[in-house]
Tab-separated table of C-alpha atoms and ligand atoms in Angstrom:
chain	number	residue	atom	x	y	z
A	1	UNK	CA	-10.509	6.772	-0.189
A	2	UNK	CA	-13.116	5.095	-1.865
A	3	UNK	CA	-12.853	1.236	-2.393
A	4	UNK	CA	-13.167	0.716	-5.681
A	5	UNK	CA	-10.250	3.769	-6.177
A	6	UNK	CA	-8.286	1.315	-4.388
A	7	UNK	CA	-8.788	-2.019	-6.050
A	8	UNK	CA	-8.266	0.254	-8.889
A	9	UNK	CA	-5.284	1.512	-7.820
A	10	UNK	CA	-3.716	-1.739	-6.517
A	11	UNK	CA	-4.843	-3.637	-10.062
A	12	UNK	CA	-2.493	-0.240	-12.370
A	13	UNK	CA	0.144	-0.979	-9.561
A	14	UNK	CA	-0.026	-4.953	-10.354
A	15	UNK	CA	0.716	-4.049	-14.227
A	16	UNK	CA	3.930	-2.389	-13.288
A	17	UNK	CA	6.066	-5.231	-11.537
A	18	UNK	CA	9.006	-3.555	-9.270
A	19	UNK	CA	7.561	0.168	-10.282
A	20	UNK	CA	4.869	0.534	-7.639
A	21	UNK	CA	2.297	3.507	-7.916
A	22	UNK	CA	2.124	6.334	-6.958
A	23	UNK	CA	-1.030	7.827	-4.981
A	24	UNK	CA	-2.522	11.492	-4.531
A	25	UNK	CA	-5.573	12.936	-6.200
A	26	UNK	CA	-5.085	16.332	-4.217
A	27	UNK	CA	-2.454	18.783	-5.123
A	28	UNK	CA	-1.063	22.338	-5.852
A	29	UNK	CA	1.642	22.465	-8.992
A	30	UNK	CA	3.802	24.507	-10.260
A	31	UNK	CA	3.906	23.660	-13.737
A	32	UNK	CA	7.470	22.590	-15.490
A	33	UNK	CA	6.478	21.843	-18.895
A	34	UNK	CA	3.303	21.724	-21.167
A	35	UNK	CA	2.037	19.392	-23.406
A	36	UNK	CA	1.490	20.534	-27.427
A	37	UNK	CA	-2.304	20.783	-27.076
A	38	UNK	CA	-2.630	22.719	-23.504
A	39	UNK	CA	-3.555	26.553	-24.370
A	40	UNK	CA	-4.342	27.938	-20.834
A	41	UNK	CA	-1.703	27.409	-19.206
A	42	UNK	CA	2.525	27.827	-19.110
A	43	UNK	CA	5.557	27.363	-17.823
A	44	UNK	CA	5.887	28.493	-14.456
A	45	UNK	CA	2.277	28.787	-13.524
A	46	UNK	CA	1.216	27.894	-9.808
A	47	UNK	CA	-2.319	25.729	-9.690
A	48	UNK	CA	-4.657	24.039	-7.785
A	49	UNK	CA	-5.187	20.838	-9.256
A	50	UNK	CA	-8.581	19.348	-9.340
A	51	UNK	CA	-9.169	15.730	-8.201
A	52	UNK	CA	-10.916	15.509	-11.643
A	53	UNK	CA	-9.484	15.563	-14.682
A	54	UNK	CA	-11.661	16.180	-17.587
A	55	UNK	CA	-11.692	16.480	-21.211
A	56	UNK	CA	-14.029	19.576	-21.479
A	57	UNK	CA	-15.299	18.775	-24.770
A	58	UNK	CA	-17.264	15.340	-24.379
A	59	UNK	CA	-21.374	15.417	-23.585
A	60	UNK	CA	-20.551	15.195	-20.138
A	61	UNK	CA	-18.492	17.613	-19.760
A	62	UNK	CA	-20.354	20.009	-21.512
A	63	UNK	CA	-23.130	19.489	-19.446
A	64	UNK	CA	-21.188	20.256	-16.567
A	65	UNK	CA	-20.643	16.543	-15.476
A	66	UNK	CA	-17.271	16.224	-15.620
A	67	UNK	CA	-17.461	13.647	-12.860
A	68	UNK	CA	-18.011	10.978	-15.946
A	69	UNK	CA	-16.210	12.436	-18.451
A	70	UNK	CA	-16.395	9.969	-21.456
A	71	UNK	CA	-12.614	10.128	-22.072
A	72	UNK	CA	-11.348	9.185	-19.165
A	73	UNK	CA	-9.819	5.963	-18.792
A	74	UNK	CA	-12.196	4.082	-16.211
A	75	UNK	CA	-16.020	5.082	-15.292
A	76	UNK	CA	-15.469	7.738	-13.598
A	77	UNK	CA	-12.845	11.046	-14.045
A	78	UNK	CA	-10.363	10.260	-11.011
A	79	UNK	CA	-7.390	9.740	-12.976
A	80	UNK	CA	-5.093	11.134	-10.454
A	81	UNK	CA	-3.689	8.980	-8.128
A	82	UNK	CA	-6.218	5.837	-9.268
A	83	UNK	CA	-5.697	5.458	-13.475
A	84	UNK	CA	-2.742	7.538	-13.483
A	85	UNK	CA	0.671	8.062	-10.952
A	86	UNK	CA	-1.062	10.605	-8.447
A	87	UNK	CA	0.544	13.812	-6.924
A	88	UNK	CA	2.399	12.477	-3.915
A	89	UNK	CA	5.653	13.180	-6.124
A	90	UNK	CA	8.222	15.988	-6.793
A	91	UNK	CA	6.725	15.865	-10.298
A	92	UNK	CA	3.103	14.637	-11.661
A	93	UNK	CA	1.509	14.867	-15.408
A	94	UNK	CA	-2.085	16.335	-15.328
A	95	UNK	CA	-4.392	14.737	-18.008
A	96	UNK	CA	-6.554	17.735	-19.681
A	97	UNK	CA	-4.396	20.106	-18.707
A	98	UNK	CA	-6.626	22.870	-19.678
A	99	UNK	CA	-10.245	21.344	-17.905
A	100	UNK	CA	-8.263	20.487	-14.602
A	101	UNK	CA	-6.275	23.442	-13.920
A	102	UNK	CA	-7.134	26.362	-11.871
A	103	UNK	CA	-4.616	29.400	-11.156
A	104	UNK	CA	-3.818	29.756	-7.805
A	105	UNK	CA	-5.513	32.952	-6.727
A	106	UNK	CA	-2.734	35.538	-5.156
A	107	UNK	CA	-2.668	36.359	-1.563
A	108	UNK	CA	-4.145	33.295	-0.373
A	109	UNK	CA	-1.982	30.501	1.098
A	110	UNK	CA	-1.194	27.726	-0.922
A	111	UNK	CA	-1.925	25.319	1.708
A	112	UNK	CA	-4.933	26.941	1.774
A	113	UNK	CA	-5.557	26.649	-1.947
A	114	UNK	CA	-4.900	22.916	-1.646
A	115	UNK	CA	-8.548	22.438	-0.210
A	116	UNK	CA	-10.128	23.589	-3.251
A	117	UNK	CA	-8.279	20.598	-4.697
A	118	UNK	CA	-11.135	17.794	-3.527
A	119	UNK	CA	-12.795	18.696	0.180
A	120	UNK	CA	-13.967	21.960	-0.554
A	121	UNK	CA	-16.006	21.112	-3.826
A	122	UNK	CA	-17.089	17.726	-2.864
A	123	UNK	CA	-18.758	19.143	0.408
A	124	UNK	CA	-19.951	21.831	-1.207
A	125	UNK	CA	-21.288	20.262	-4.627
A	126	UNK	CA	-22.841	17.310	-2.716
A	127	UNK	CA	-23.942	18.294	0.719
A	128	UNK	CA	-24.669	21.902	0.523
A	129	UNK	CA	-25.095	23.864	-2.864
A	130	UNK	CA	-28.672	24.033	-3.961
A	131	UNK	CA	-29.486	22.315	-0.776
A	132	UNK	CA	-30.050	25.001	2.428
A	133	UNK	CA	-31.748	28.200	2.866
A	134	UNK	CA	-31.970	30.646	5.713
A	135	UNK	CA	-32.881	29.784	9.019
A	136	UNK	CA	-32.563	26.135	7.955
A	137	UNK	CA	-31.570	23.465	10.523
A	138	UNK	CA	-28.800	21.702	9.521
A	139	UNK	CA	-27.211	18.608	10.694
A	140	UNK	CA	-23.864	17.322	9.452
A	141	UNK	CA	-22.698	13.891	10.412
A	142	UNK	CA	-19.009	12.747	10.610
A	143	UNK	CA	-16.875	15.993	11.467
A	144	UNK	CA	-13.980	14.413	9.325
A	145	UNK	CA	-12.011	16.776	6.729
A	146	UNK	CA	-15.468	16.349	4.736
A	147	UNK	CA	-17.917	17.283	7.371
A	148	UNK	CA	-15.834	19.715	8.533
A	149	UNK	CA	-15.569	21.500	4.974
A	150	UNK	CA	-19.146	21.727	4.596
A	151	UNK	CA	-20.050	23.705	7.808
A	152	UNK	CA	-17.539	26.108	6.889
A	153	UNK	CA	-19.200	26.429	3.268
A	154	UNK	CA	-22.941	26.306	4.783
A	155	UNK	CA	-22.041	29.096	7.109
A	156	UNK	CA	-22.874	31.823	5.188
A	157	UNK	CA	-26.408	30.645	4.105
A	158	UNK	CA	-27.378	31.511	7.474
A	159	UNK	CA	-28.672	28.148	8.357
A	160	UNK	CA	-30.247	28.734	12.222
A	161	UNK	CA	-28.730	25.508	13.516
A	162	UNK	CA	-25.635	23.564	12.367
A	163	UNK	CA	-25.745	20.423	14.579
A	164	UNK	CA	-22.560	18.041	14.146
A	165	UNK	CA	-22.623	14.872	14.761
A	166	UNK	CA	-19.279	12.256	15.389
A	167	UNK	CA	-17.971	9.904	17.994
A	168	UNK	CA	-14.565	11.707	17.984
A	169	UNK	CA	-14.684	14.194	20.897
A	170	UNK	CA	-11.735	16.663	19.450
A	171	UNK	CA	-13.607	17.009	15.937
A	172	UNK	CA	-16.590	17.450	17.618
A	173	UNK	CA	-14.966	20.368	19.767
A	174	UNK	CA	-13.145	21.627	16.545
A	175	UNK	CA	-16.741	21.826	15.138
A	176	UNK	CA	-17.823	23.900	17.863
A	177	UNK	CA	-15.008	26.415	17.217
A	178	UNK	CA	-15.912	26.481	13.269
A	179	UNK	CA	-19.744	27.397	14.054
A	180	UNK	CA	-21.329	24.524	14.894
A	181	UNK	CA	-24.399	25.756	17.551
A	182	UNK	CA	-24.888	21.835	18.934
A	183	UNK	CA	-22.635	19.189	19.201
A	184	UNK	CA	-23.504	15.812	19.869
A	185	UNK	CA	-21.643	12.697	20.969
A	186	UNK	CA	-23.116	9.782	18.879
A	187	UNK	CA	-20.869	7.642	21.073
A	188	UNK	CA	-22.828	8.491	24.570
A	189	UNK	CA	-25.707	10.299	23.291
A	190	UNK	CA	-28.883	9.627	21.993
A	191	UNK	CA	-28.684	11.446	18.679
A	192	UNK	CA	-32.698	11.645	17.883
A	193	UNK	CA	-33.739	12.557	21.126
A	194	UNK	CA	-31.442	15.318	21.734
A	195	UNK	CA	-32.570	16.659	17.812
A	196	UNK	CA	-36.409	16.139	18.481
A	197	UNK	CA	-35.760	18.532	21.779
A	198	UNK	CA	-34.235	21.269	19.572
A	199	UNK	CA	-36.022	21.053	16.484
A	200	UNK	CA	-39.429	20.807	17.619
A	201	UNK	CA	-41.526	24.086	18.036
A	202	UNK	CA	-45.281	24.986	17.694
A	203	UNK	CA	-46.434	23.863	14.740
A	204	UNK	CA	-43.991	22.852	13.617
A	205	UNK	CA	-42.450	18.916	13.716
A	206	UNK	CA	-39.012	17.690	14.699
A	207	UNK	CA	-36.114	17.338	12.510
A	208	UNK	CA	-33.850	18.746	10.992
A	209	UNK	CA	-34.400	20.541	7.308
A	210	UNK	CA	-30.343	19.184	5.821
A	211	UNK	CA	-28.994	15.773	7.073
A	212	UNK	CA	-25.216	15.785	5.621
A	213	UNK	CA	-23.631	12.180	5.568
A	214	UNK	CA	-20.184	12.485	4.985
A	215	UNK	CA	-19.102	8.870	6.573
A	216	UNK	CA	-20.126	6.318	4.290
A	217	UNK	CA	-21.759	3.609	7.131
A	218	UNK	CA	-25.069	2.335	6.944
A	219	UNK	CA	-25.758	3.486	10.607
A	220	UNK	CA	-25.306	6.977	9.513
A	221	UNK	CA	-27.445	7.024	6.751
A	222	UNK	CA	-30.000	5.157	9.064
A	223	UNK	CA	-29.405	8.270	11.344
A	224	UNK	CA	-29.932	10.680	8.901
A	225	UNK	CA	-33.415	8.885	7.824
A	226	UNK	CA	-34.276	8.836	11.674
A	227	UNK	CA	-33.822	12.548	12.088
A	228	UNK	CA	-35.072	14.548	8.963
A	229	UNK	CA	-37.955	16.833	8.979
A	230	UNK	CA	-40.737	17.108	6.352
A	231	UNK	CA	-39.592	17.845	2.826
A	232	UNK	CA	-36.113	17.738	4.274
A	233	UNK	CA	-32.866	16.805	2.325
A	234	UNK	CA	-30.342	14.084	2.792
A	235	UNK	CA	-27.265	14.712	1.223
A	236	UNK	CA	-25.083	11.563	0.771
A	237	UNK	CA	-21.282	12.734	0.439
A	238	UNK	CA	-19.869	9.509	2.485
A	239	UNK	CA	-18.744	6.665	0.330
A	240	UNK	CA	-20.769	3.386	0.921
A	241	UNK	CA	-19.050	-0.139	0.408
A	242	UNK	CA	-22.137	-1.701	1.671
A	243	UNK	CA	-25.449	-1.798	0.450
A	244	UNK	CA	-28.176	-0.007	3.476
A	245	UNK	CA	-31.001	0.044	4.700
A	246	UNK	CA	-33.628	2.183	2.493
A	247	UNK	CA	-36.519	3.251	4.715
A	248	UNK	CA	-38.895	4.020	2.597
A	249	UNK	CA	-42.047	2.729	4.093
A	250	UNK	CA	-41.312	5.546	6.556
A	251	UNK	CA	-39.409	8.559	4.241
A	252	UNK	CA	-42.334	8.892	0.960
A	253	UNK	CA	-44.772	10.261	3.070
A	254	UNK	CA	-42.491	12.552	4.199
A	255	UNK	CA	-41.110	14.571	1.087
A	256	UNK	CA	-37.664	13.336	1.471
A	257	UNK	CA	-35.524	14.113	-1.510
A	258	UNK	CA	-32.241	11.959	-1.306
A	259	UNK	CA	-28.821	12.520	-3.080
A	260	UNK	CA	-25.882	11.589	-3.843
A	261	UNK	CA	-22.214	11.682	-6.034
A	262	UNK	CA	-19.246	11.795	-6.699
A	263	UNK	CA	-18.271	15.411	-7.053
A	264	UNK	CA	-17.592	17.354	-10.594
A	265	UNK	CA	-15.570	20.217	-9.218
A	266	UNK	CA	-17.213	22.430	-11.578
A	267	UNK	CA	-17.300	25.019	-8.561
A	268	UNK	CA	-13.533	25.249	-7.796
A	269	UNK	CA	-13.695	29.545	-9.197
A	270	UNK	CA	-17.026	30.131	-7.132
A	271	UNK	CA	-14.847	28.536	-3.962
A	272	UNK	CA	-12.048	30.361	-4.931
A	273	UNK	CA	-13.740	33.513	-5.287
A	274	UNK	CA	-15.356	32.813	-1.763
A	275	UNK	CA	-12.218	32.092	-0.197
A	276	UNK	CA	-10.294	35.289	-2.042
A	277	UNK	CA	-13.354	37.390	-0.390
A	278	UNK	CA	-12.978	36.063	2.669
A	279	UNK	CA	-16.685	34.251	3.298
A	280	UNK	CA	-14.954	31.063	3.456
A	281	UNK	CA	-11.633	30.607	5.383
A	282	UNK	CA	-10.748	27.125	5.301
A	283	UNK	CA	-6.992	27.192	6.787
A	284	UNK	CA	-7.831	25.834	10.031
A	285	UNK	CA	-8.627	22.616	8.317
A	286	UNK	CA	-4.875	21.787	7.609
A	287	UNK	CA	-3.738	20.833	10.889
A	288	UNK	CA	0.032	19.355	9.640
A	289	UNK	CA	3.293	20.132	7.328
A	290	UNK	CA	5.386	17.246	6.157
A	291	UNK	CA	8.197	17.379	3.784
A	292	UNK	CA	7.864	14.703	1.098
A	293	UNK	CA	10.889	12.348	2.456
A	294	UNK	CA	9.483	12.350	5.672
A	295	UNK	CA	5.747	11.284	4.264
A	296	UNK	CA	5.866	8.139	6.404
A	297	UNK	CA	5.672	10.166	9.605
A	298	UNK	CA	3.025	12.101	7.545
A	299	UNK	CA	0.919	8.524	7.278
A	300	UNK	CA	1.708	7.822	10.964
A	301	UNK	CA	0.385	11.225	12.174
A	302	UNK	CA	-2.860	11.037	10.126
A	303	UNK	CA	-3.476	7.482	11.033
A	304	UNK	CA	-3.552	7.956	14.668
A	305	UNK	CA	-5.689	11.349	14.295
A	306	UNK	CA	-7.699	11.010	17.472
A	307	UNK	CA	-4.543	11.696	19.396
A	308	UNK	CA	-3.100	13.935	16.973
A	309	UNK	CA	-5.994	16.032	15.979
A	310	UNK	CA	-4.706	15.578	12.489
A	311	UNK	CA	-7.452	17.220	9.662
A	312	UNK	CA	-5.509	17.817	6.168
A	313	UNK	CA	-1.809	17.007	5.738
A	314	UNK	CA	0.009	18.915	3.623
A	315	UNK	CA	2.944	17.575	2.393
A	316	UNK	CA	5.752	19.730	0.120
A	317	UNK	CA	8.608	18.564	-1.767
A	318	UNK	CA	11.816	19.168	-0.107
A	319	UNK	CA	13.477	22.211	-1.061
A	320	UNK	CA	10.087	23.786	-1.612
A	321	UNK	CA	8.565	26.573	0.892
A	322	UNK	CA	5.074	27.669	1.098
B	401	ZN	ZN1	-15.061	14.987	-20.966
């Protein structure tokens, strides 16, 4: 959760004295009722609801930036969960119905589904679309729900290497069963040496061609900027609280392009599509089933995930089955 989301959060809960708020930005529905100006949608339709909500009419969203769509109520288009009561309810009303909906596709799980919600677009929109080729060496560090996503959506670019990177021994070895080829143990190992001994070639200097941040630290963006290769890419997906340390003296000669965002969702069908034809099976990633009066337990589970092994927690209403 990102900082701000939360002062945000916490300030919406403060204007409702007694109420509380109600949190959750990820989320299948079924939906119960429409408003009078949704088209695309009806009664009794199942969808994955995106961690955006958008307007689809404004100049940003009709550039395909619905990240800042100009209608929504704060700077950016998390309503969900941060503007708005979120989905951690029996029932939840989606802002621009019609922009933020996506049919379930049939046949696929809809526990499944619920990573196209937030994980699977944000790792793929800001760590890996536009970013790897083939035979690219790719290193991804944090193996959280994030990280994890985004090795199972750079898989099929045939990257030659996918090296991930965390201090948390069970990700790590859940990495290894997802496709990572190296796994490394920032905790006891020494992260650039062990990449400069199997990146480096004739000709050819050490690095790696896609550094992936996906835990919002300054020591891991100072890793990524300590291991990148000529004209290499570091993709910023981890949310920073802090200002860090921009090594630039070191990175312009290099050809380093830098990014970073907050993701659009605007490729929830391509995902979908890749998960219907099976190139992308995200499923291991939810690791735990909760019923919605026992979300506590849910919270305990997920909180203590280096015993547990906890990923993504799904939680369903009572009464419901999936
Ligand atoms: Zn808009």
């Amino acid at each position: 959760m990102i900082d701000g989301f939360i002062k945000t959060s916490l300030d919406v809960a403060a204007r409702k004295p007694g109420r509380g708020f109600t949190i959750g930005h990820e989320g299948i529905i079924k939906v119960t009722e429409v408003g009078s100006s949704v088209k695309n949608f009806k009664v009794g339709d199942i969808c994955i609801a995106s961690c955006i909500s958008a307007c689809g009419v404004c100049h940003y969203c009709q550039k395909d930036y619905q990240s800042h769509c100009a209608r929504s109520e704060g700077t950016v288009s998390c309503i969900l969960g941060v503007q708005t009561d979120g989905m951690q309810a029996e029932y939840c009303r989606i802002p621009y119905a019609d922009h933020s909906l996506y049919r379930c596709p049939e046949g696929v799980p809809l526990d499944t589904c619920l990573l196209l919600s937030d994980i699977l677009p944000t790792s793929y929109e800001l760590g890996v679309r536009g970013r790897v080729q083939e035979g690219d060496i790719v290193a991804i560090i944090g193996m959280g729900p994030i990280g994890l996503a985004a090795l199972l959506s750079l898989k099929s670019f045939k990257p030659s290497q996918i090296i991930a990177i965390d201090m948390n021994e069970s990700r790590l070895q859940l990495a290894k069963s997802l496709g990572a080829t190296t796994v490394i143990n920032s905790k006891s190992e020494p992260v650039k040496k062990i990449i400069e001994k199997l990146t480096t070639k004739d000709e050819i200097r050490p690095g790696v061609d896609l550094a992936v941040e996906c835990v919002g630290l300054p020591v891991t963006f100072e890793t990524c900027q300590d291991i990148i290769a000529p004209y290499g890419k570091v993709a910023v997906i981890g949310v920073h609280g802090r200002p860090v340390n921009l090594k630039l003296d070191k990175l312009w000669s290099k050809n380093i392009n830098i990014s970073t965002g907050l993701v659009s969702t605007n490729s929830i069908n391509e995902l979908k599509n890749k998960v219907v034809s099976g190139e992308l099976d995200p499923s291991p990633l939810i690791t735990h089933h909760f019923k919605l009066s026992n979300i506590e337990e849910a919270y305990a589970v997920f909180r203590r995930s280096s015993e547990t092994g906890a990923i993504k927690v799904a939680i369903t209403p009572d009464g419901v089955d999936i």
